[in-house]
């Protein structure tokens, strides 16, 4: 949702003053605002990014990938070197959008809206060999679609909009053993709505989505609700990230929000934007936020119902927030209507995917990285 026209007028009136305030902020340990030049481009949306070592995997709705002037067919899944940008021969094919990726030694798990991978029937979830791109024997019947994947505790966790797995009732959540590929009969929490995001840390699996509580945690092995985490997420959660300090959520709602919570669920900070925050990742305590916003409220918790109390500053599709909740000066300025769909941190690099075609005025078609 967009902040009202009153906010936009206030932003114009306060632009000069805000620029002065921004210049007085202390330097932050954020990545460069300039995107790496040697990266691939895609002819369709990038919904998911994962990595193992130097290899970066992407999934989405694209059918072609271009690097160094060379264009090749890549049906919704692709891989390249994150260090050099070199195109890799790994080229499995999905017949529908890939919305989620997770990587384990030797394997790449994919989730989405597809029915086939490499011509073999796979309902919304599949495992692909990381070497020869062959489809693995991991094969489960899913009634609905998978939107997010996470790995931990010897399990592959899946969330989305599905009601049954292998004929058994599941409330948009399921787990599979990485040892024997079987559905985990014990892990069967019910979210009560669509699950958009999963994150595993310690004994918890964090859930974000459109279910009644929007952001919650369950035990990683039993699936029981974790009553020690009780945040008050004010809107639909699109994305979740975690670190030692707590949990970060990218949300929709009035104006769109990003927020940080303590491990108990206490709100640490909130930032308000003029469009949905759709992705979040954290590096060294700095939260990187992406979405389809164009501006951010100049203050944080003082914004109510999407109204900026002190004007706003330009943050086109990307922004960063430091540990204290202060908006950093990191502003790569992507373009597009949908903007950024996914953010992933690999070492000291922030990788971004979505529907943008430029970053800072330079061509960057649907993928970029900052380091």
mmCIF file of C-alpha atoms in Angstrom:
data_model
loop_
_atom_site.group_PDB
_atom_site.id
_atom_site.type_symbol
_atom_site.label_atom_id
_atom_site.label_comp_id
_atom_site.label_asym_id
_atom_site.label_seq_id
_atom_site.Cartn_x
_atom_site.Cartn_y
_atom_site.Cartn_z
ATOM 1 C CA UNK A 1 0.000 0.000 0.000
ATOM 2 C CA UNK A 2 1.133 3.544 -0.627
ATOM 3 C CA UNK A 3 1.553 6.352 1.881
ATOM 4 C CA UNK A 4 -0.870 9.205 1.311
ATOM 5 C CA UNK A 5 -0.223 12.164 -0.964
ATOM 6 C CA UNK A 6 0.221 14.288 2.167
ATOM 7 C CA UNK A 7 3.417 12.399 2.909
ATOM 8 C CA UNK A 8 4.731 12.969 -0.608
ATOM 9 C CA UNK A 9 4.120 16.733 -0.253
ATOM 10 C CA UNK A 10 5.854 16.705 3.122
ATOM 11 C CA UNK A 11 8.792 14.869 1.573
ATOM 12 C CA UNK A 12 9.274 17.615 -1.013
ATOM 13 C CA UNK A 13 9.030 20.350 1.587
ATOM 14 C CA UNK A 14 11.545 18.653 3.861
ATOM 15 C CA UNK A 15 14.000 17.330 1.298
ATOM 16 C CA UNK A 16 16.778 19.832 1.973
ATOM 17 C CA UNK A 17 16.549 19.540 5.751
ATOM 18 C CA UNK A 18 16.511 15.768 5.565
ATOM 19 C CA UNK A 19 19.577 15.709 3.355
ATOM 20 C CA UNK A 20 21.446 17.715 5.975
ATOM 21 C CA UNK A 21 20.333 15.297 8.714
ATOM 22 C CA UNK A 22 21.394 12.296 6.649
ATOM 23 C CA UNK A 23 24.863 13.704 6.108
ATOM 24 C CA UNK A 24 25.290 14.027 9.883
ATOM 25 C CA UNK A 25 24.688 10.303 10.498
ATOM 26 C CA UNK A 26 27.701 8.273 11.645
ATOM 27 C CA UNK A 27 29.354 5.958 9.149
ATOM 28 C CA UNK A 28 27.843 2.475 9.100
ATOM 29 C CA UNK A 29 29.376 -0.887 8.246
ATOM 30 C CA UNK A 30 27.197 -1.375 5.191
ATOM 31 C CA UNK A 31 28.051 -2.760 1.776
ATOM 32 C CA UNK A 32 28.720 -0.499 -1.184
ATOM 33 C CA UNK A 33 25.792 1.202 -2.918
ATOM 34 C CA UNK A 34 27.357 0.305 -6.276
ATOM 35 C CA UNK A 35 26.280 -3.000 -7.777
ATOM 36 C CA UNK A 36 28.939 -5.366 -9.105
ATOM 37 C CA UNK A 37 29.316 -4.964 -12.859
ATOM 38 C CA UNK A 38 29.851 -8.626 -13.793
ATOM 39 C CA UNK A 39 26.515 -10.260 -13.003
ATOM 40 C CA UNK A 40 23.969 -12.110 -15.135
ATOM 41 C CA UNK A 41 20.644 -10.710 -16.265
ATOM 42 C CA UNK A 42 17.314 -12.452 -16.682
ATOM 43 C CA UNK A 43 14.280 -11.961 -18.925
ATOM 44 C CA UNK A 44 11.799 -12.649 -16.127
ATOM 45 C CA UNK A 45 11.340 -12.271 -12.382
ATOM 46 C CA UNK A 46 13.865 -13.632 -9.878
ATOM 47 C CA UNK A 47 11.963 -14.929 -6.834
ATOM 48 C CA UNK A 48 14.639 -16.888 -4.985
ATOM 49 C CA UNK A 49 18.418 -16.920 -4.465
ATOM 50 C CA UNK A 50 20.557 -19.514 -2.666
ATOM 51 C CA UNK A 51 24.249 -20.339 -2.648
ATOM 52 C CA UNK A 52 26.870 -22.885 -1.689
ATOM 53 C CA UNK A 53 30.471 -21.749 -1.734
ATOM 54 C CA UNK A 54 31.001 -19.579 -4.819
ATOM 55 C CA UNK A 55 28.009 -21.014 -6.684
ATOM 56 C CA UNK A 56 24.845 -18.918 -6.748
ATOM 57 C CA UNK A 57 21.507 -20.511 -7.633
ATOM 58 C CA UNK A 58 18.483 -18.486 -8.727
ATOM 59 C CA UNK A 59 14.863 -19.383 -9.332
ATOM 60 C CA UNK A 60 11.956 -17.471 -10.787
ATOM 61 C CA UNK A 61 9.783 -17.099 -13.873
ATOM 62 C CA UNK A 62 12.598 -16.367 -16.378
ATOM 63 C CA UNK A 63 13.356 -18.469 -19.459
ATOM 64 C CA UNK A 64 16.629 -16.834 -20.585
ATOM 65 C CA UNK A 65 19.820 -15.690 -18.871
ATOM 66 C CA UNK A 66 22.500 -13.376 -20.264
ATOM 67 C CA UNK A 67 26.103 -12.882 -19.155
ATOM 68 C CA UNK A 68 28.881 -11.064 -21.035
ATOM 69 C CA UNK A 69 26.670 -10.775 -24.096
ATOM 70 C CA UNK A 70 25.938 -14.491 -24.251
ATOM 71 C CA UNK A 71 22.268 -15.492 -23.910
ATOM 72 C CA UNK A 72 21.222 -19.037 -23.036
ATOM 73 C CA UNK A 73 17.997 -20.845 -22.207
ATOM 74 C CA UNK A 74 17.417 -21.289 -18.499
ATOM 75 C CA UNK A 75 13.892 -22.383 -17.639
ATOM 76 C CA UNK A 76 13.215 -20.853 -14.255
ATOM 77 C CA UNK A 77 16.368 -22.241 -12.585
ATOM 78 C CA UNK A 78 19.991 -21.240 -13.179
ATOM 79 C CA UNK A 79 23.459 -21.202 -11.592
ATOM 80 C CA UNK A 80 26.568 -19.043 -11.961
ATOM 81 C CA UNK A 81 29.778 -18.167 -10.158
ATOM 82 C CA UNK A 82 29.177 -15.528 -7.528
ATOM 83 C CA UNK A 83 32.861 -14.557 -7.664
ATOM 84 C CA UNK A 84 33.323 -14.081 -11.411
ATOM 85 C CA UNK A 85 29.745 -14.063 -12.724
ATOM 86 C CA UNK A 86 30.670 -16.955 -15.030
ATOM 87 C CA UNK A 87 27.711 -18.897 -16.402
ATOM 88 C CA UNK A 88 27.601 -22.538 -15.275
ATOM 89 C CA UNK A 89 26.367 -25.430 -17.411
ATOM 90 C CA UNK A 90 23.972 -26.551 -14.672
ATOM 91 C CA UNK A 91 20.589 -26.167 -16.374
ATOM 92 C CA UNK A 92 17.585 -28.068 -15.019
ATOM 93 C CA UNK A 93 14.178 -27.031 -16.360
ATOM 94 C CA UNK A 94 10.938 -26.276 -14.486
ATOM 95 C CA UNK A 95 7.560 -25.880 -16.207
ATOM 96 C CA UNK A 96 6.310 -23.284 -13.687
ATOM 97 C CA UNK A 97 7.601 -20.532 -11.425
ATOM 98 C CA UNK A 98 10.293 -21.447 -8.882
ATOM 99 C CA UNK A 99 9.637 -19.481 -5.691
ATOM 100 C CA UNK A 100 12.001 -21.065 -3.164
ATOM 101 C CA UNK A 101 15.467 -22.646 -3.037
ATOM 102 C CA UNK A 102 17.483 -24.458 -0.379
ATOM 103 C CA UNK A 103 20.927 -26.024 -0.791
ATOM 104 C CA UNK A 104 22.541 -28.970 1.007
ATOM 105 C CA UNK A 105 25.792 -30.775 0.135
ATOM 106 C CA UNK A 106 25.287 -32.197 -3.352
ATOM 107 C CA UNK A 107 21.652 -31.156 -3.723
ATOM 108 C CA UNK A 108 19.453 -28.178 -4.588
ATOM 109 C CA UNK A 109 15.846 -28.235 -3.352
ATOM 110 C CA UNK A 110 13.313 -26.188 -5.311
ATOM 111 C CA UNK A 111 9.759 -25.191 -4.448
ATOM 112 C CA UNK A 112 7.116 -23.335 -6.397
ATOM 113 C CA UNK A 113 4.168 -23.688 -8.746
ATOM 114 C CA UNK A 114 5.583 -26.266 -11.159
ATOM 115 C CA UNK A 115 4.345 -29.762 -12.084
ATOM 116 C CA UNK A 116 7.496 -31.020 -13.808
ATOM 117 C CA UNK A 117 11.266 -30.732 -13.454
ATOM 118 C CA UNK A 118 13.303 -31.929 -16.443
ATOM 119 C CA UNK A 119 10.111 -33.482 -17.787
ATOM 120 C CA UNK A 120 9.619 -35.615 -14.664
ATOM 121 C CA UNK A 121 6.493 -35.157 -12.554
ATOM 122 C CA UNK A 122 7.176 -33.264 -9.354
ATOM 123 C CA UNK A 123 4.370 -31.408 -7.559
ATOM 124 C CA UNK A 124 5.666 -28.044 -6.307
ATOM 125 C CA UNK A 125 8.738 -29.571 -4.623
ATOM 126 C CA UNK A 126 11.800 -31.342 -6.017
ATOM 127 C CA UNK A 127 15.447 -32.179 -5.369
ATOM 128 C CA UNK A 128 18.051 -31.643 -8.089
ATOM 129 C CA UNK A 129 21.598 -32.954 -8.213
ATOM 130 C CA UNK A 130 23.990 -30.015 -7.779
ATOM 131 C CA UNK A 131 26.453 -31.653 -10.170
ATOM 132 C CA UNK A 132 24.636 -33.120 -13.165
ATOM 133 C CA UNK A 133 21.253 -31.370 -12.682
ATOM 134 C CA UNK A 134 19.388 -34.701 -12.635
ATOM 135 C CA UNK A 135 16.140 -34.909 -10.678
ATOM 136 C CA UNK A 136 16.499 -36.894 -7.460
ATOM 137 C CA UNK A 137 14.177 -39.582 -6.120
ATOM 138 C CA UNK A 138 12.743 -37.152 -3.552
ATOM 139 C CA UNK A 139 9.086 -37.169 -4.700
ATOM 140 C CA UNK A 140 6.059 -36.026 -2.709
ATOM 141 C CA UNK A 141 2.471 -35.207 -3.582
ATOM 142 C CA UNK A 142 1.572 -31.671 -2.503
ATOM 143 C CA UNK A 143 -1.916 -30.169 -2.739
ATOM 144 C CA UNK A 144 -1.097 -26.520 -3.294
ATOM 145 C CA UNK A 145 2.091 -24.504 -3.793
ATOM 146 C CA UNK A 146 5.400 -24.061 -1.948
ATOM 147 C CA UNK A 147 6.602 -20.499 -1.267
ATOM 148 C CA UNK A 148 9.527 -20.936 1.105
ATOM 149 C CA UNK A 149 12.137 -23.538 2.098
ATOM 150 C CA UNK A 150 14.651 -23.792 4.926
ATOM 151 C CA UNK A 151 17.125 -26.421 6.123
ATOM 152 C CA UNK A 152 18.079 -27.358 9.677
ATOM 153 C CA UNK A 153 18.057 -30.142 12.259
ATOM 154 C CA UNK A 154 18.392 -32.777 9.553
ATOM 155 C CA UNK A 155 15.183 -31.595 7.916
ATOM 156 C CA UNK A 156 13.917 -29.684 4.925
ATOM 157 C CA UNK A 157 11.155 -27.345 6.077
ATOM 158 C CA UNK A 158 8.549 -26.159 3.564
ATOM 159 C CA UNK A 159 5.910 -23.465 3.839
ATOM 160 C CA UNK A 160 3.343 -22.046 1.460
ATOM 161 C CA UNK A 161 -0.295 -22.491 0.561
ATOM 162 C CA UNK A 162 -0.941 -26.233 0.705
ATOM 163 C CA UNK A 163 -3.393 -28.440 2.568
ATOM 164 C CA UNK A 164 -2.041 -31.978 2.112
ATOM 165 C CA UNK A 165 1.299 -33.711 1.646
ATOM 166 C CA UNK A 166 1.295 -37.344 0.502
ATOM 167 C CA UNK A 167 -2.393 -37.425 1.353
ATOM 168 C CA UNK A 168 -1.832 -36.302 4.960
ATOM 169 C CA UNK A 169 -3.332 -33.061 6.225
ATOM 170 C CA UNK A 170 -0.885 -30.210 6.644
ATOM 171 C CA UNK A 171 -1.624 -26.590 7.517
ATOM 172 C CA UNK A 172 0.707 -24.881 5.008
ATOM 173 C CA UNK A 173 3.769 -26.326 6.764
ATOM 174 C CA UNK A 174 5.679 -29.585 6.419
ATOM 175 C CA UNK A 175 9.084 -31.100 7.144
ATOM 176 C CA UNK A 176 11.019 -33.881 5.420
ATOM 177 C CA UNK A 177 13.918 -35.951 6.711
ATOM 178 C CA UNK A 178 17.152 -35.275 4.844
ATOM 179 C CA UNK A 179 18.269 -38.770 5.829
ATOM 180 C CA UNK A 180 15.523 -40.838 4.223
ATOM 181 C CA UNK A 181 13.512 -38.235 2.237
ATOM 182 C CA UNK A 182 10.338 -39.118 4.151
ATOM 183 C CA UNK A 183 7.653 -36.739 5.382
ATOM 184 C CA UNK A 184 8.181 -36.068 9.094
ATOM 185 C CA UNK A 185 4.993 -37.349 10.738
ATOM 186 C CA UNK A 186 5.735 -35.577 14.027
ATOM 187 C CA UNK A 187 6.351 -32.083 12.663
ATOM 188 C CA UNK A 188 2.879 -30.875 11.726
ATOM 189 C CA UNK A 189 2.152 -27.361 13.035
ATOM 190 C CA UNK A 190 -0.833 -25.522 11.545
ATOM 191 C CA UNK A 191 -0.249 -21.889 10.705
ATOM 192 C CA UNK A 192 -3.884 -21.000 9.991
ATOM 193 C CA UNK A 193 -2.946 -19.105 6.829
ATOM 194 C CA UNK A 194 -0.387 -18.818 4.039
ATOM 195 C CA UNK A 195 3.274 -19.094 5.075
ATOM 196 C CA UNK A 196 5.555 -16.812 3.043
ATOM 197 C CA UNK A 197 8.824 -17.145 4.951
ATOM 198 C CA UNK A 198 10.797 -19.579 7.115
ATOM 199 C CA UNK A 199 14.034 -19.123 9.052
ATOM 200 C CA UNK A 200 15.797 -21.651 11.292
ATOM 201 C CA UNK A 201 17.955 -20.691 14.253
ATOM 202 C CA UNK A 202 18.708 -22.642 17.391
ATOM 203 C CA UNK A 203 15.737 -24.759 18.417
ATOM 204 C CA UNK A 204 13.241 -22.566 16.588
ATOM 205 C CA UNK A 205 11.709 -22.355 13.140
ATOM 206 C CA UNK A 206 10.389 -18.828 12.596
ATOM 207 C CA UNK A 207 7.286 -18.410 10.430
ATOM 208 C CA UNK A 208 6.061 -15.333 8.590
ATOM 209 C CA UNK A 209 2.911 -14.943 6.507
ATOM 210 C CA UNK A 210 -0.750 -14.003 6.400
ATOM 211 C CA UNK A 211 -1.909 -16.251 9.237
ATOM 212 C CA UNK A 212 -3.533 -14.619 12.300
ATOM 213 C CA UNK A 213 -0.335 -13.994 14.290
ATOM 214 C CA UNK A 214 1.677 -13.114 11.123
ATOM 215 C CA UNK A 215 5.013 -13.857 12.833
ATOM 216 C CA UNK A 216 5.643 -16.732 15.230
ATOM 217 C CA UNK A 217 7.990 -19.590 16.096
ATOM 218 C CA UNK A 218 7.623 -23.340 16.543
ATOM 219 C CA UNK A 219 9.985 -25.957 17.888
ATOM 220 C CA UNK A 220 12.305 -27.261 15.181
ATOM 221 C CA UNK A 221 11.882 -30.928 16.139
ATOM 222 C CA UNK A 222 8.394 -31.221 17.639
ATOM 223 C CA UNK A 223 6.568 -28.489 15.723
ATOM 224 C CA UNK A 224 4.955 -27.226 18.944
ATOM 225 C CA UNK A 225 4.242 -23.531 19.298
ATOM 226 C CA UNK A 226 7.075 -21.649 21.041
ATOM 227 C CA UNK A 227 5.405 -19.419 23.624
ATOM 228 C CA UNK A 228 8.715 -17.666 24.346
ATOM 229 C CA UNK A 229 8.440 -15.679 21.113
ATOM 230 C CA UNK A 230 5.418 -13.364 21.051
ATOM 231 C CA UNK A 231 5.943 -10.424 18.672
ATOM 232 C CA UNK A 232 3.207 -7.999 17.678
ATOM 233 C CA UNK A 233 3.596 -7.935 13.898
ATOM 234 C CA UNK A 234 1.128 -5.318 12.611
ATOM 235 C CA UNK A 235 0.778 -6.584 9.028
ATOM 236 C CA UNK A 236 1.294 -9.432 6.571
ATOM 237 C CA UNK A 237 4.885 -10.748 6.735
ATOM 238 C CA UNK A 238 6.632 -11.339 3.400
ATOM 239 C CA UNK A 239 10.134 -12.240 4.589
ATOM 240 C CA UNK A 240 12.028 -13.169 7.765
ATOM 241 C CA UNK A 241 15.717 -13.091 8.728
ATOM 242 C CA UNK A 242 17.463 -13.963 12.015
ATOM 243 C CA UNK A 243 20.752 -13.352 13.806
ATOM 244 C CA UNK A 244 22.007 -13.493 17.406
ATOM 245 C CA UNK A 245 20.199 -10.253 18.263
ATOM 246 C CA UNK A 246 16.785 -11.469 17.139
ATOM 247 C CA UNK A 247 14.345 -11.574 14.251
ATOM 248 C CA UNK A 248 13.747 -9.219 11.326
ATOM 249 C CA UNK A 249 10.535 -9.029 9.310
ATOM 250 C CA UNK A 250 9.594 -7.354 6.021
ATOM 251 C CA UNK A 251 5.896 -6.520 5.987
ATOM 252 C CA UNK A 252 3.058 -4.986 4.017
ATOM 253 C CA UNK A 253 0.273 -3.101 5.724
ATOM 254 C CA UNK A 254 -0.301 0.666 5.916
ATOM 255 C CA UNK A 255 2.646 2.022 3.975
ATOM 256 C CA UNK A 256 4.769 -1.117 4.357
ATOM 257 C CA UNK A 257 7.140 -1.843 7.235
ATOM 258 C CA UNK A 258 10.362 -3.471 8.309
ATOM 259 C CA UNK A 259 10.834 -4.319 11.963
ATOM 260 C CA UNK A 260 13.317 -5.964 14.310
ATOM 261 C CA UNK A 261 12.332 -8.046 17.335
ATOM 262 C CA UNK A 262 14.251 -9.475 20.275
ATOM 263 C CA UNK A 263 14.358 -13.282 20.770
ATOM 264 C CA UNK A 264 11.344 -12.886 23.082
ATOM 265 C CA UNK A 265 9.401 -10.854 20.514
ATOM 266 C CA UNK A 266 9.889 -7.374 21.933
ATOM 267 C CA UNK A 267 9.945 -4.722 19.204
ATOM 268 C CA UNK A 268 13.447 -3.249 18.856
ATOM 269 C CA UNK A 269 12.767 -0.878 15.956
ATOM 270 C CA UNK A 270 10.310 -0.210 13.118
ATOM 271 C CA UNK A 271 10.815 1.578 9.794
ATOM 272 C CA UNK A 272 7.914 2.666 7.587
ATOM 273 C CA UNK A 273 7.976 2.911 3.778
ATOM 274 C CA UNK A 274 5.535 4.042 1.098
ATOM 275 C CA UNK A 275 5.154 0.516 -0.290
ATOM 276 C CA UNK A 276 5.460 -3.067 0.908
ATOM 277 C CA UNK A 277 8.776 -4.316 2.283
ATOM 278 C CA UNK A 278 9.031 -7.713 0.560
ATOM 279 C CA UNK A 279 12.509 -8.968 1.495
ATOM 280 C CA UNK A 280 14.948 -8.671 4.376
ATOM 281 C CA UNK A 281 18.445 -9.989 5.112
ATOM 282 C CA UNK A 282 20.898 -9.156 7.896
ATOM 283 C CA UNK A 283 24.685 -8.716 7.812
ATOM 284 C CA UNK A 284 26.745 -7.619 10.826
ATOM 285 C CA UNK A 285 23.643 -6.267 12.536
ATOM 286 C CA UNK A 286 22.565 -4.176 9.545
ATOM 287 C CA UNK A 287 19.196 -5.124 8.076
ATOM 288 C CA UNK A 288 18.915 -4.805 4.292
ATOM 289 C CA UNK A 289 15.355 -4.283 3.097
ATOM 290 C CA UNK A 290 13.859 -4.570 -0.386
ATOM 291 C CA UNK A 291 10.385 -4.058 -1.778
ATOM 292 C CA UNK A 292 8.286 -1.892 -4.048
ATOM 293 C CA UNK A 293 8.656 1.292 -1.989
ATOM 294 C CA UNK A 294 10.132 4.584 -3.224
ATOM 295 C CA UNK A 295 10.491 6.499 0.041
ATOM 296 C CA UNK A 296 11.109 5.816 3.716
ATOM 297 C CA UNK A 297 9.772 7.802 6.659
ATOM 298 C CA UNK A 298 12.508 9.944 8.152
ATOM 299 C CA UNK A 299 11.747 8.692 11.659
ATOM 300 C CA UNK A 300 10.816 5.190 12.738
ATOM 301 C CA UNK A 301 8.270 4.404 15.410
ATOM 302 C CA UNK A 302 6.698 7.856 15.117
ATOM 303 C CA UNK A 303 4.933 6.839 11.901
ATOM 304 C CA UNK A 304 1.328 5.766 12.460
ATOM 305 C CA UNK A 305 -0.933 4.164 9.849
ATOM 306 C CA UNK A 306 1.582 4.883 7.115
ATOM 307 C CA UNK A 307 1.705 8.601 7.844
ATOM 308 C CA UNK A 308 5.206 10.069 8.192
ATOM 309 C CA UNK A 309 5.441 12.511 11.098
ATOM 310 C CA UNK A 310 8.687 14.108 9.917
ATOM 311 C CA UNK A 311 8.628 13.759 6.137
ATOM 312 C CA UNK A 312 10.421 11.102 4.131
ATOM 313 C CA UNK A 313 13.612 10.379 2.220
ATOM 314 C CA UNK A 314 14.252 8.659 -1.110
ATOM 315 C CA UNK A 315 14.909 4.930 -0.836
ATOM 316 C CA UNK A 316 13.876 3.413 -4.151
ATOM 317 C CA UNK A 317 13.238 -0.341 -3.671
ATOM 318 C CA UNK A 318 16.243 -0.802 -1.324
ATOM 319 C CA UNK A 319 17.232 0.479 2.107
ATOM 320 C CA UNK A 320 19.375 -0.462 5.112
ATOM 321 C CA UNK A 321 18.735 -0.047 8.832
ATOM 322 C CA UNK A 322 21.424 -0.182 11.515
ATOM 323 C CA UNK A 323 21.302 -1.886 14.919
ATOM 324 C CA UNK A 324 19.717 1.146 16.587
ATOM 325 C CA UNK A 325 16.947 1.336 13.990
ATOM 326 C CA UNK A 326 18.440 4.354 12.211
ATOM 327 C CA UNK A 327 18.035 4.477 8.441
ATOM 328 C CA UNK A 328 21.474 4.294 6.821
ATOM 329 C CA UNK A 329 22.614 6.250 3.795
ATOM 330 C CA UNK A 330 22.791 3.062 1.689
ATOM 331 C CA UNK A 331 20.526 3.841 -1.272
ATOM 332 C CA UNK A 332 21.350 1.939 -4.505
ATOM 333 C CA UNK A 333 18.058 3.129 -6.091
ATOM 334 C CA UNK A 334 16.584 0.259 -8.093
ATOM 335 C CA UNK A 335 13.645 0.741 -10.448
ATOM 336 C CA UNK A 336 10.429 -1.038 -11.400
ATOM 337 C CA UNK A 337 6.943 -1.390 -9.999
ATOM 338 C CA UNK A 338 7.370 -4.654 -8.076
ATOM 339 C CA UNK A 339 11.031 -3.889 -7.388
ATOM 340 C CA UNK A 340 12.874 -6.300 -5.079
ATOM 341 C CA UNK A 341 11.471 -9.753 -4.245
ATOM 342 C CA UNK A 342 14.376 -11.443 -2.461
ATOM 343 C CA UNK A 343 17.555 -10.593 -0.523
ATOM 344 C CA UNK A 344 20.291 -13.033 0.526
ATOM 345 C CA UNK A 345 23.591 -12.497 2.346
ATOM 346 C CA UNK A 346 26.612 -14.586 1.300
ATOM 347 C CA UNK A 347 29.666 -13.724 3.367
ATOM 348 C CA UNK A 348 30.149 -9.979 2.926
ATOM 349 C CA UNK A 349 27.969 -9.818 -0.193
ATOM 350 C CA UNK A 350 24.304 -8.847 -0.393
ATOM 351 C CA UNK A 351 22.503 -10.454 -3.349
ATOM 352 C CA UNK A 352 19.245 -8.996 -4.644
ATOM 353 C CA UNK A 353 16.601 -10.389 -7.007
ATOM 354 C CA UNK A 354 13.273 -9.171 -8.322
ATOM 355 C CA UNK A 355 11.780 -7.296 -11.256
ATOM 356 C CA UNK A 356 14.041 -4.238 -11.480
ATOM 357 C CA UNK A 357 16.085 -3.519 -14.609
ATOM 358 C CA UNK A 358 18.451 -0.823 -13.323
ATOM 359 C CA UNK A 359 20.405 -0.068 -10.148
ATOM 360 C CA UNK A 360 21.626 3.483 -9.725
ATOM 361 C CA UNK A 361 20.826 4.139 -13.381
ATOM 362 C CA UNK A 362 22.996 1.227 -14.576
ATOM 363 C CA UNK A 363 21.539 -1.833 -16.272
ATOM 364 C CA UNK A 364 20.905 -4.679 -13.789
ATOM 365 C CA UNK A 365 18.144 -6.908 -15.050
ATOM 366 C CA UNK A 366 16.479 -8.641 -12.132
ATOM 367 C CA UNK A 367 19.653 -9.579 -10.260
ATOM 368 C CA UNK A 368 22.413 -7.551 -8.579
ATOM 369 C CA UNK A 369 25.004 -7.976 -5.847
ATOM 370 C CA UNK A 370 26.750 -5.557 -3.495
ATOM 371 C CA UNK A 371 29.946 -6.143 -1.553
#
